PDB file of C-alpha atoms in Angstrom:
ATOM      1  CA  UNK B   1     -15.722  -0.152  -3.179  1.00 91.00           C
ATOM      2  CA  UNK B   2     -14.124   1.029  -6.009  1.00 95.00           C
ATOM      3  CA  UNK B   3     -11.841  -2.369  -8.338  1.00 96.00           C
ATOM      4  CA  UNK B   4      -9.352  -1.491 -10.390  1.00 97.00           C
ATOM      5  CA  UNK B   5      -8.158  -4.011 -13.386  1.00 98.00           C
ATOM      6  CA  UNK B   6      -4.681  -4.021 -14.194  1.00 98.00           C
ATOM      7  CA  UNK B   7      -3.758  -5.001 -17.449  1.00 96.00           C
ATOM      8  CA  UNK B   8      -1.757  -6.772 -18.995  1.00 97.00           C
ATOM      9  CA  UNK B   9      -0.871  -9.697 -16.095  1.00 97.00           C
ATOM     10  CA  UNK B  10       2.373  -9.733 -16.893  1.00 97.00           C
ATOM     11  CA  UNK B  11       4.102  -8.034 -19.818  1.00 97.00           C
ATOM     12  CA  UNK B  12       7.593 -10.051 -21.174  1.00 97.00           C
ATOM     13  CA  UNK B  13       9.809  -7.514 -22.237  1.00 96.00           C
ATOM     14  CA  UNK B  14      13.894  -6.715 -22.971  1.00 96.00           C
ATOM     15  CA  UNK B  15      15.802  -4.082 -21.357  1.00 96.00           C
ATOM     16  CA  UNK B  16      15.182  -0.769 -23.604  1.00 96.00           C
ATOM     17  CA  UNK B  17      11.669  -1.717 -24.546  1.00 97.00           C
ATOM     18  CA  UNK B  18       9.066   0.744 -23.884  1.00 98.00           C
ATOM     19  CA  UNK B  19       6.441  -0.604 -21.036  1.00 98.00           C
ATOM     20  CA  UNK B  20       2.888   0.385 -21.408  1.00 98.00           C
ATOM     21  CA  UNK B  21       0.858  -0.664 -18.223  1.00 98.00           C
ATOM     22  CA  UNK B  22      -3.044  -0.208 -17.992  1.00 98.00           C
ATOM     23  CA  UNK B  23      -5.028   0.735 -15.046  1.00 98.00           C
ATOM     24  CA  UNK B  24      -8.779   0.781 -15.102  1.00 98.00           C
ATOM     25  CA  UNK B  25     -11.086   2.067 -12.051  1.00 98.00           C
ATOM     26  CA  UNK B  26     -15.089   0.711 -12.181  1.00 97.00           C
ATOM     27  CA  UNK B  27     -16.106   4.476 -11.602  1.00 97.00           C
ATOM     28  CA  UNK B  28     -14.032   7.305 -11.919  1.00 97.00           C
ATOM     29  CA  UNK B  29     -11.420   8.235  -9.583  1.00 97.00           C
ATOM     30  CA  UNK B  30     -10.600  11.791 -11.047  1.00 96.00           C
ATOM     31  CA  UNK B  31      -6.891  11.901 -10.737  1.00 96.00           C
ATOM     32  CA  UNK B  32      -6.648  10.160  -7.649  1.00 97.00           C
ATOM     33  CA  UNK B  33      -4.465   7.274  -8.925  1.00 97.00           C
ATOM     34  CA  UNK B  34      -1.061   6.299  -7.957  1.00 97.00           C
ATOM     35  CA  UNK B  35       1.639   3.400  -9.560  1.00 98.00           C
ATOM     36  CA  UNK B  36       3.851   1.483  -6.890  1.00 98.00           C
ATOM     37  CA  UNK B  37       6.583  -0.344  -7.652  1.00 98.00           C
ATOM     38  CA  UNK B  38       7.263  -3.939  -5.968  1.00 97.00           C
ATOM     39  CA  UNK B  39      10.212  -5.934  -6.025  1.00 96.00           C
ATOM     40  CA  UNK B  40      10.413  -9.626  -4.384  1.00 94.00           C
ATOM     41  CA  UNK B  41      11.130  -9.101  -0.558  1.00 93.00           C
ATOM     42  CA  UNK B  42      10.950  -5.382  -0.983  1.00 96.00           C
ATOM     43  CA  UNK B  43       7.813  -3.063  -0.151  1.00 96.00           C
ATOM     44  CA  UNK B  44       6.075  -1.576  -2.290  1.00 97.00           C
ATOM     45  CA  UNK B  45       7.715   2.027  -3.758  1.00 97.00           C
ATOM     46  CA  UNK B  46       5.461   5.311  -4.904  1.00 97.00           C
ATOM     47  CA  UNK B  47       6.442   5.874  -8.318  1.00 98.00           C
ATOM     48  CA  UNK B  48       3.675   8.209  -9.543  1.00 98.00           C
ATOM     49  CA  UNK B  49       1.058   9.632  -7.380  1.00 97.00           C
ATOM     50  CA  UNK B  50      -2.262  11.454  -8.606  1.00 96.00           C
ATOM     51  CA  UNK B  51      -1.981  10.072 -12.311  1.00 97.00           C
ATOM     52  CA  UNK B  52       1.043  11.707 -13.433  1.00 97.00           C
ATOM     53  CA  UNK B  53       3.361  13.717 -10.917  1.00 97.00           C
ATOM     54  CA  UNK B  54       6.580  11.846 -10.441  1.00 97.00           C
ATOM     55  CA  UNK B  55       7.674  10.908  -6.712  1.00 96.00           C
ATOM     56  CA  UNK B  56      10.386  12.207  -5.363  1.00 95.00           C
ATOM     57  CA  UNK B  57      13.392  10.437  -6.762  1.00 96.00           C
ATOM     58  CA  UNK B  58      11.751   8.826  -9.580  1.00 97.00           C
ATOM     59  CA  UNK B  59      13.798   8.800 -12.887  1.00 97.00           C
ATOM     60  CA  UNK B  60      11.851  10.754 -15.570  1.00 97.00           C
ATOM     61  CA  UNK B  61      11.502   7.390 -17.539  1.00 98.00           C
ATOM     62  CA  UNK B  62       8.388   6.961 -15.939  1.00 98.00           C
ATOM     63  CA  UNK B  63       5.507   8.734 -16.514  1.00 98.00           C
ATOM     64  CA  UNK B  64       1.766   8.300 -16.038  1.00 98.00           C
ATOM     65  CA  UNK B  65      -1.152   9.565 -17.796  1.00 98.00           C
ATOM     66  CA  UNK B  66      -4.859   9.198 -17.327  1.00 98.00           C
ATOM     67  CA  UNK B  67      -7.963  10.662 -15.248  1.00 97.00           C
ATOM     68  CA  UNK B  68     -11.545   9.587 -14.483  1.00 97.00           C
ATOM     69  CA  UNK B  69     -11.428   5.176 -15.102  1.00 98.00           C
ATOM     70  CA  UNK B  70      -8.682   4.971 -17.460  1.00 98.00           C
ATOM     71  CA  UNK B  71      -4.535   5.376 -16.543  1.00 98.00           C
ATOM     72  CA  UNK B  72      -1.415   3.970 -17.884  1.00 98.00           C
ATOM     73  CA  UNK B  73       2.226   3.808 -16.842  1.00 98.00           C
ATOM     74  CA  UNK B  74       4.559   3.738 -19.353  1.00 98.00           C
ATOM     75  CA  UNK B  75       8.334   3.118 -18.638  1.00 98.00           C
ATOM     76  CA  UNK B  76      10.095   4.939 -21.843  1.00 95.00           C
ATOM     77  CA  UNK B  77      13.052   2.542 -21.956  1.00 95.00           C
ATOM     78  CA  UNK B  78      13.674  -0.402 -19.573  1.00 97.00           C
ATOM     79  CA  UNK B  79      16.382  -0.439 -17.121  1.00 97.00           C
ATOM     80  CA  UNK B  80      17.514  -4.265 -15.583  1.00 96.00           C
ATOM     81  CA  UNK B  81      16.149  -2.348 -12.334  1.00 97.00           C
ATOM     82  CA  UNK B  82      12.345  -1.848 -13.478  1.00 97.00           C
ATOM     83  CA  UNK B  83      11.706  -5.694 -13.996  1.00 97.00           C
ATOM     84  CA  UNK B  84       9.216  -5.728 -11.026  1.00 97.00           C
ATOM     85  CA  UNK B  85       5.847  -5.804 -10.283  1.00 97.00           C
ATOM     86  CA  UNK B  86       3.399  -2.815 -10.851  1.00 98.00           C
ATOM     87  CA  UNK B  87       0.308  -1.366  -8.741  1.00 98.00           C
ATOM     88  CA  UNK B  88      -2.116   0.654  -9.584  1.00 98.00           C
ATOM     89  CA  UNK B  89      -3.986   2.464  -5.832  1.00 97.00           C
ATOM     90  CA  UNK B  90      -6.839   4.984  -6.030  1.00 96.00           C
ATOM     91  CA  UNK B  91      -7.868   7.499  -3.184  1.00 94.00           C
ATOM     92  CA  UNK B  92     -10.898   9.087  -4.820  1.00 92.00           C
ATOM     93  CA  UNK B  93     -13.121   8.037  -1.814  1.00 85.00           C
ATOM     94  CA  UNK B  94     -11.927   7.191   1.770  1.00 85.00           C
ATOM     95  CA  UNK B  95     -11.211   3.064   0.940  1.00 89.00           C
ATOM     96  CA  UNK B  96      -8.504   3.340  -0.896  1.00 94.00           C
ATOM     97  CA  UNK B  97      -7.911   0.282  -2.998  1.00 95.00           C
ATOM     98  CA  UNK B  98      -4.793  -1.538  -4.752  1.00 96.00           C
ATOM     99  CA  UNK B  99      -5.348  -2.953  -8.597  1.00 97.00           C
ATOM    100  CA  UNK B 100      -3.910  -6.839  -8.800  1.00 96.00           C
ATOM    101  CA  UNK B 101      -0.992  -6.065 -10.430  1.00 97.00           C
ATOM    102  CA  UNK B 102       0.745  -5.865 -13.498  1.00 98.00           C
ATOM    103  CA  UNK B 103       4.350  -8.181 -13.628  1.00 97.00           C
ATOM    104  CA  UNK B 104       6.885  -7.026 -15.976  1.00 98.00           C
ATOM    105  CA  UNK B 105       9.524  -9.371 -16.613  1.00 95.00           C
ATOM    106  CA  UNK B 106      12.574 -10.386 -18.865  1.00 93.00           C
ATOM    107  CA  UNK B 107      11.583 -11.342 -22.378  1.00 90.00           C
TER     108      UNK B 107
ATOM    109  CA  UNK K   1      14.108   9.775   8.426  1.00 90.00           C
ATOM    110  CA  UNK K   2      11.708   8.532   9.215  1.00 95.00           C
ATOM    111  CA  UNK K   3      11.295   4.568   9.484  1.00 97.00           C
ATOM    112  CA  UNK K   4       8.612   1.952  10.381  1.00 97.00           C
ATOM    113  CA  UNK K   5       9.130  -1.416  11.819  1.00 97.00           C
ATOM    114  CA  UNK K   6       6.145  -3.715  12.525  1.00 97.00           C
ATOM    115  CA  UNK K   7       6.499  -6.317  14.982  1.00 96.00           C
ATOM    116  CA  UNK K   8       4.777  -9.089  16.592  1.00 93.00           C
ATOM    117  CA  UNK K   9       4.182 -12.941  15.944  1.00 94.00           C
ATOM    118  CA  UNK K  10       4.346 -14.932  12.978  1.00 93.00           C
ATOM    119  CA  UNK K  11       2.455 -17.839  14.147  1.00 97.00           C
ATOM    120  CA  UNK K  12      -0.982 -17.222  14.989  1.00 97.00           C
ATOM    121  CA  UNK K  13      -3.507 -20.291  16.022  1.00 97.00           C
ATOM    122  CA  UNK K  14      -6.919 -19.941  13.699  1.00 97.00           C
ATOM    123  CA  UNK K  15     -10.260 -17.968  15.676  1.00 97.00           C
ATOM    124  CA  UNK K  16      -7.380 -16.017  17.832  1.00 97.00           C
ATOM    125  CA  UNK K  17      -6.179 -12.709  18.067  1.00 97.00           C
ATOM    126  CA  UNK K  18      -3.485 -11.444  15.646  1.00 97.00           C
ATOM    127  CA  UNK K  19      -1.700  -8.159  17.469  1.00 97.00           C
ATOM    128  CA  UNK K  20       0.757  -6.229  15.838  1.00 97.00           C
ATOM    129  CA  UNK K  21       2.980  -3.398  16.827  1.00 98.00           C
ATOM    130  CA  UNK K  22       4.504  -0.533  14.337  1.00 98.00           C
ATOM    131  CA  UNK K  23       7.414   1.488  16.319  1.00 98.00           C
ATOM    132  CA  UNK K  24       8.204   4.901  14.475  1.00 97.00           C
ATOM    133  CA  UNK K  25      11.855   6.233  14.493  1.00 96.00           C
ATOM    134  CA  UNK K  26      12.866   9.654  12.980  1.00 93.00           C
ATOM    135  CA  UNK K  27       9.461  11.423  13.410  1.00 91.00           C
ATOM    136  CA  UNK K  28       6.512  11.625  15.599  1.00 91.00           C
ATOM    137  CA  UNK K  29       3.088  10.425  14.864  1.00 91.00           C
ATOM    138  CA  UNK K  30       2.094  13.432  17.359  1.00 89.00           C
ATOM    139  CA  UNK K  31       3.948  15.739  15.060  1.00 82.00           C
ATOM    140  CA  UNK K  32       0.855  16.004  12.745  1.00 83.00           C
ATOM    141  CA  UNK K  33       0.566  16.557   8.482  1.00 90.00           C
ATOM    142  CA  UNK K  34       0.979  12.446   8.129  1.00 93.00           C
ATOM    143  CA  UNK K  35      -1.528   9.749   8.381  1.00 93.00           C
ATOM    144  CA  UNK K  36      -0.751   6.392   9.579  1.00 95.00           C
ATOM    145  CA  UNK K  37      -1.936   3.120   8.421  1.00 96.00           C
ATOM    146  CA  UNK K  38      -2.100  -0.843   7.806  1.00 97.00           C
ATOM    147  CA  UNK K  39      -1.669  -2.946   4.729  1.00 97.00           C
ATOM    148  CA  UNK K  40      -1.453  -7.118   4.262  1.00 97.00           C
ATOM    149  CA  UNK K  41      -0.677  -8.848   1.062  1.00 97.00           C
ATOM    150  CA  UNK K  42      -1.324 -12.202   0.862  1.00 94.00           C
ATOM    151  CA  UNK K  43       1.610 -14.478  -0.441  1.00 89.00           C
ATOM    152  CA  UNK K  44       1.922 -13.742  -3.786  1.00 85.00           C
ATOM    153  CA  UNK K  45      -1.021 -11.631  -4.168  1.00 88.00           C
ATOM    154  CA  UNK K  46      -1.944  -8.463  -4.191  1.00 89.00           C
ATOM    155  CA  UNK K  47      -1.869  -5.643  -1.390  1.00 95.00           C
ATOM    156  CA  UNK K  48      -5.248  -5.069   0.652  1.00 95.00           C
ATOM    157  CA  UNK K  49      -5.892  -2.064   2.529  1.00 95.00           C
ATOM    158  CA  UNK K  50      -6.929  -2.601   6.394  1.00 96.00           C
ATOM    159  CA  UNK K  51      -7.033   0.843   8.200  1.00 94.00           C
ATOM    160  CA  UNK K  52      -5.675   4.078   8.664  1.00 93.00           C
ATOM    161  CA  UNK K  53      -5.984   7.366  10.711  1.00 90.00           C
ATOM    162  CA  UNK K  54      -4.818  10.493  11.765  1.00 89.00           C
ATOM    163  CA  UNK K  55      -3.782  11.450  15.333  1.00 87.00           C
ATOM    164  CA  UNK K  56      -6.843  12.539  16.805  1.00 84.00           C
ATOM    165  CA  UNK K  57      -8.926  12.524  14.267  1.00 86.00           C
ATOM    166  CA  UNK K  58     -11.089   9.549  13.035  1.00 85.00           C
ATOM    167  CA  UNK K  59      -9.949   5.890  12.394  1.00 90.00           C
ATOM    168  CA  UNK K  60     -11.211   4.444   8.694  1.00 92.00           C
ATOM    169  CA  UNK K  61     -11.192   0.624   8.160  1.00 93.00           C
ATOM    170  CA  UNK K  62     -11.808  -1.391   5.525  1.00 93.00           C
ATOM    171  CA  UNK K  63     -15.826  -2.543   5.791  1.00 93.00           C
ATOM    172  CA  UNK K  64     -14.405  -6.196   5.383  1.00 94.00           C
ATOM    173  CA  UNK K  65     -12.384  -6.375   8.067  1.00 95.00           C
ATOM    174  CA  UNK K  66     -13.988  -3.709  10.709  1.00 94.00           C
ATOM    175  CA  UNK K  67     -15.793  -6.037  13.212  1.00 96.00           C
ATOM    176  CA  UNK K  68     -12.851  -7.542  13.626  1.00 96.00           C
ATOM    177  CA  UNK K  69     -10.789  -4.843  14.001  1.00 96.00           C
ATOM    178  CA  UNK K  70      -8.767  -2.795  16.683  1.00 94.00           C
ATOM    179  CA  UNK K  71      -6.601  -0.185  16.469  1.00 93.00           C
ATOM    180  CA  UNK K  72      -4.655   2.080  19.315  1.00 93.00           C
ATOM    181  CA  UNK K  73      -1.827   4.450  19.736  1.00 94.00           C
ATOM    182  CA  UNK K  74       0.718   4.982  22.396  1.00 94.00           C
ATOM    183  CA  UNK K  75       2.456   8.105  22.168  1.00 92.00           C
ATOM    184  CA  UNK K  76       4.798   7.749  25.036  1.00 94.00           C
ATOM    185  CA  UNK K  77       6.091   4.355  23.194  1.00 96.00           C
ATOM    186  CA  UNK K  78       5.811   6.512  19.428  1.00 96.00           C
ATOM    187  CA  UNK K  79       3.414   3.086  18.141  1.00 96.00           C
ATOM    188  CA  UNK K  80       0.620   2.590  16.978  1.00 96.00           C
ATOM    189  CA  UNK K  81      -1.503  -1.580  17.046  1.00 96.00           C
ATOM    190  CA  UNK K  82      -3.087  -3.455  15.403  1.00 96.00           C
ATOM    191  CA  UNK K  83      -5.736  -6.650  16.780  1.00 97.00           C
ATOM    192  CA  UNK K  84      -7.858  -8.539  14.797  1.00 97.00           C
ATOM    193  CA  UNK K  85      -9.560 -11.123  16.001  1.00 97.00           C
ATOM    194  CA  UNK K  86     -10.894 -14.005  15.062  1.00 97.00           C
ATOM    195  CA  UNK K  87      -8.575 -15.195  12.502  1.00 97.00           C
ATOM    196  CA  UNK K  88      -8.080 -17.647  10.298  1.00 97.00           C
ATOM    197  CA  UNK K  89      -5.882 -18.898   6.787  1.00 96.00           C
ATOM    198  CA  UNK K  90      -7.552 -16.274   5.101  1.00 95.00           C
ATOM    199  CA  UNK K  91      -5.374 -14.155   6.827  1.00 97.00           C
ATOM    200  CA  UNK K  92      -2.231 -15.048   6.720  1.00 97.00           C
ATOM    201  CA  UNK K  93       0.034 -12.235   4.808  1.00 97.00           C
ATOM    202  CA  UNK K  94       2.419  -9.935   5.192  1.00 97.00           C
ATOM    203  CA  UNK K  95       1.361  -7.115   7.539  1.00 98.00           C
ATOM    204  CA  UNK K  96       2.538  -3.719   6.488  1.00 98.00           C
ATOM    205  CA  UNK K  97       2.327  -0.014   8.590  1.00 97.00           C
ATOM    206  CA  UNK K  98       3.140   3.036   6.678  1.00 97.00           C
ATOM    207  CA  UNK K  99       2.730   6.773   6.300  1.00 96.00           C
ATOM    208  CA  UNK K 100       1.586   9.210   4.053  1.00 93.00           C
ATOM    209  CA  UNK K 101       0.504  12.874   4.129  1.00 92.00           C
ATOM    210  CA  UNK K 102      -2.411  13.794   5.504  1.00 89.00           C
ATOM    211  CA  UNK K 103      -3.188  15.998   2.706  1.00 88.00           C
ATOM    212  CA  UNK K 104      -2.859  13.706   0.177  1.00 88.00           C
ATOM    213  CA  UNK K 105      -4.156  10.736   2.425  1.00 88.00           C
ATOM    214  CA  UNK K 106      -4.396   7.370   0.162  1.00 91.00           C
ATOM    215  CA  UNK K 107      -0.457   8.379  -0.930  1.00 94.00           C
ATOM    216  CA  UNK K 108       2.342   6.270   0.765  1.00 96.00           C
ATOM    217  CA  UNK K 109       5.622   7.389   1.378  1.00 95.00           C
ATOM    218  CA  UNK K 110       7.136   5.497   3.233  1.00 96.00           C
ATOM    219  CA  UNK K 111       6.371   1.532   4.379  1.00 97.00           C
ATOM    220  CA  UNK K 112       7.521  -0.766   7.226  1.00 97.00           C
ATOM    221  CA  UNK K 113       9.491  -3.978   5.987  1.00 96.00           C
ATOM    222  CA  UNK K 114       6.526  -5.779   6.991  1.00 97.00           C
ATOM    223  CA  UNK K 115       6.484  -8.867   8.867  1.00 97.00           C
ATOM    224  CA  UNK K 116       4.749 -12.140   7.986  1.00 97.00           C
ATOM    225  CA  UNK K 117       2.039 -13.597   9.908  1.00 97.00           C
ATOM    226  CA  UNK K 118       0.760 -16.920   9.233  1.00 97.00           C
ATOM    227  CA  UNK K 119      -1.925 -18.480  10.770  1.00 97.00           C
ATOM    228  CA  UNK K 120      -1.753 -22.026  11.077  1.00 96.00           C
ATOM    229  CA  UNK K 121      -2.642 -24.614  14.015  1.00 94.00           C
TER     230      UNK K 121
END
């Protein structure tokens, strides 16, 4: 099975900050690695699937980078709306797996 | 549009069965190009894959949770089930279905609203 670490826990931030979430895979993935988006009482959303393409509908704020064990997510400038939790899922082999989660919230 | 609704009950009694139905509206899981699967999060954790297949082809389950596992389709109803037996607090969570394309199978698209299951005496 393939773990992915998500880091920071939880990153305490204002609205217009820049968000810089880490996603790291215990063997490589290639670019198999997508970001959801959770909000409380909400499933999960697709925000970025196979490291950096954009889902349909997702503002160009976000944007990920990354291949083989290392990705991040970066939000360019927080809106009130991205104060959520993040999570990083790989499909490089046929168990797909979630990371923990990073939590951004309101500094 | 296509939408997922799981259903089923939220109280389960520990070393039963937990069943659970996902009813698909707006498309067809006959209709091919998507996969179909199951998630759980545990309250305030994270999310935990438990299965997923393709019409027809091959079911995949998580090693951890496969001899425990069942999973069947009725087309005429448009659902697809889940069973797992043997339960216990471990795993109580929120049950998820969902669908992605087959092509890119591990990518979700679209999710149920899940529905909470709690297993409890």
């Amino acid at each position: 099975e393939i773990v992915l670490t998500q880091s920071p826990a939880t990153l305490s931030l204002s609205p217009g900050d820049v968000a810089t979430l880490s996603c790291r895979a215990s063997q490589s993935v290639g670019s198999y690695l997508a970001w959801y988006q959770q909000k409380p009482g909400q499933a999960p959303r697709l925000l970025i699937y196979d490291a950096s393409n954009r889902a349909s509908g997702i503002p160009a704020r976000f944007s990920g980078s990354g291949s083989g064990t290392d990705f991040t997510l970066t939000i360019s400038s927080l809106e009130p709306e991205d104060f959520a939790v993040y999570y990083c899922q790989q499909r490089s082999n046929w168990l797909f797996t979630f990371g923990p989660g990073t939590k951004v919230d309101i500094k | 549009q296509v939408q997922l609704q799981e259903s089923g009950p939220g109280l389960v009694k520990p070393s039963q069965t937990l069943s659970l139905t996902c009813t698909v509206s707006g498309g067809s899981i006959l209709s091919g190009g998507y996969y179909w699967s199951w998630i759980r999060q545990h309250p305030g954790k994270g999310l935990e894959w438990i299965g997923y297949f393709y019409y027809g082809e091959n079911t995949y389950y998580n090693p951890s949770l496969k001899s425990r596992l069942t999973t069947s389709v009725d087309t005429s109803k448009n659902q697809f089930s889940l069973k797992l037996s043997s339960v216990t607090a471990a795993d109580t969570a929120l049950y998820y279905c969902a669908r992605g394309p087959w092509m890119s199978r591990g990518v979700i698209l679209t999710w149920g609203q899940g529905t909470l299951v709690t297993v409890s005496s």
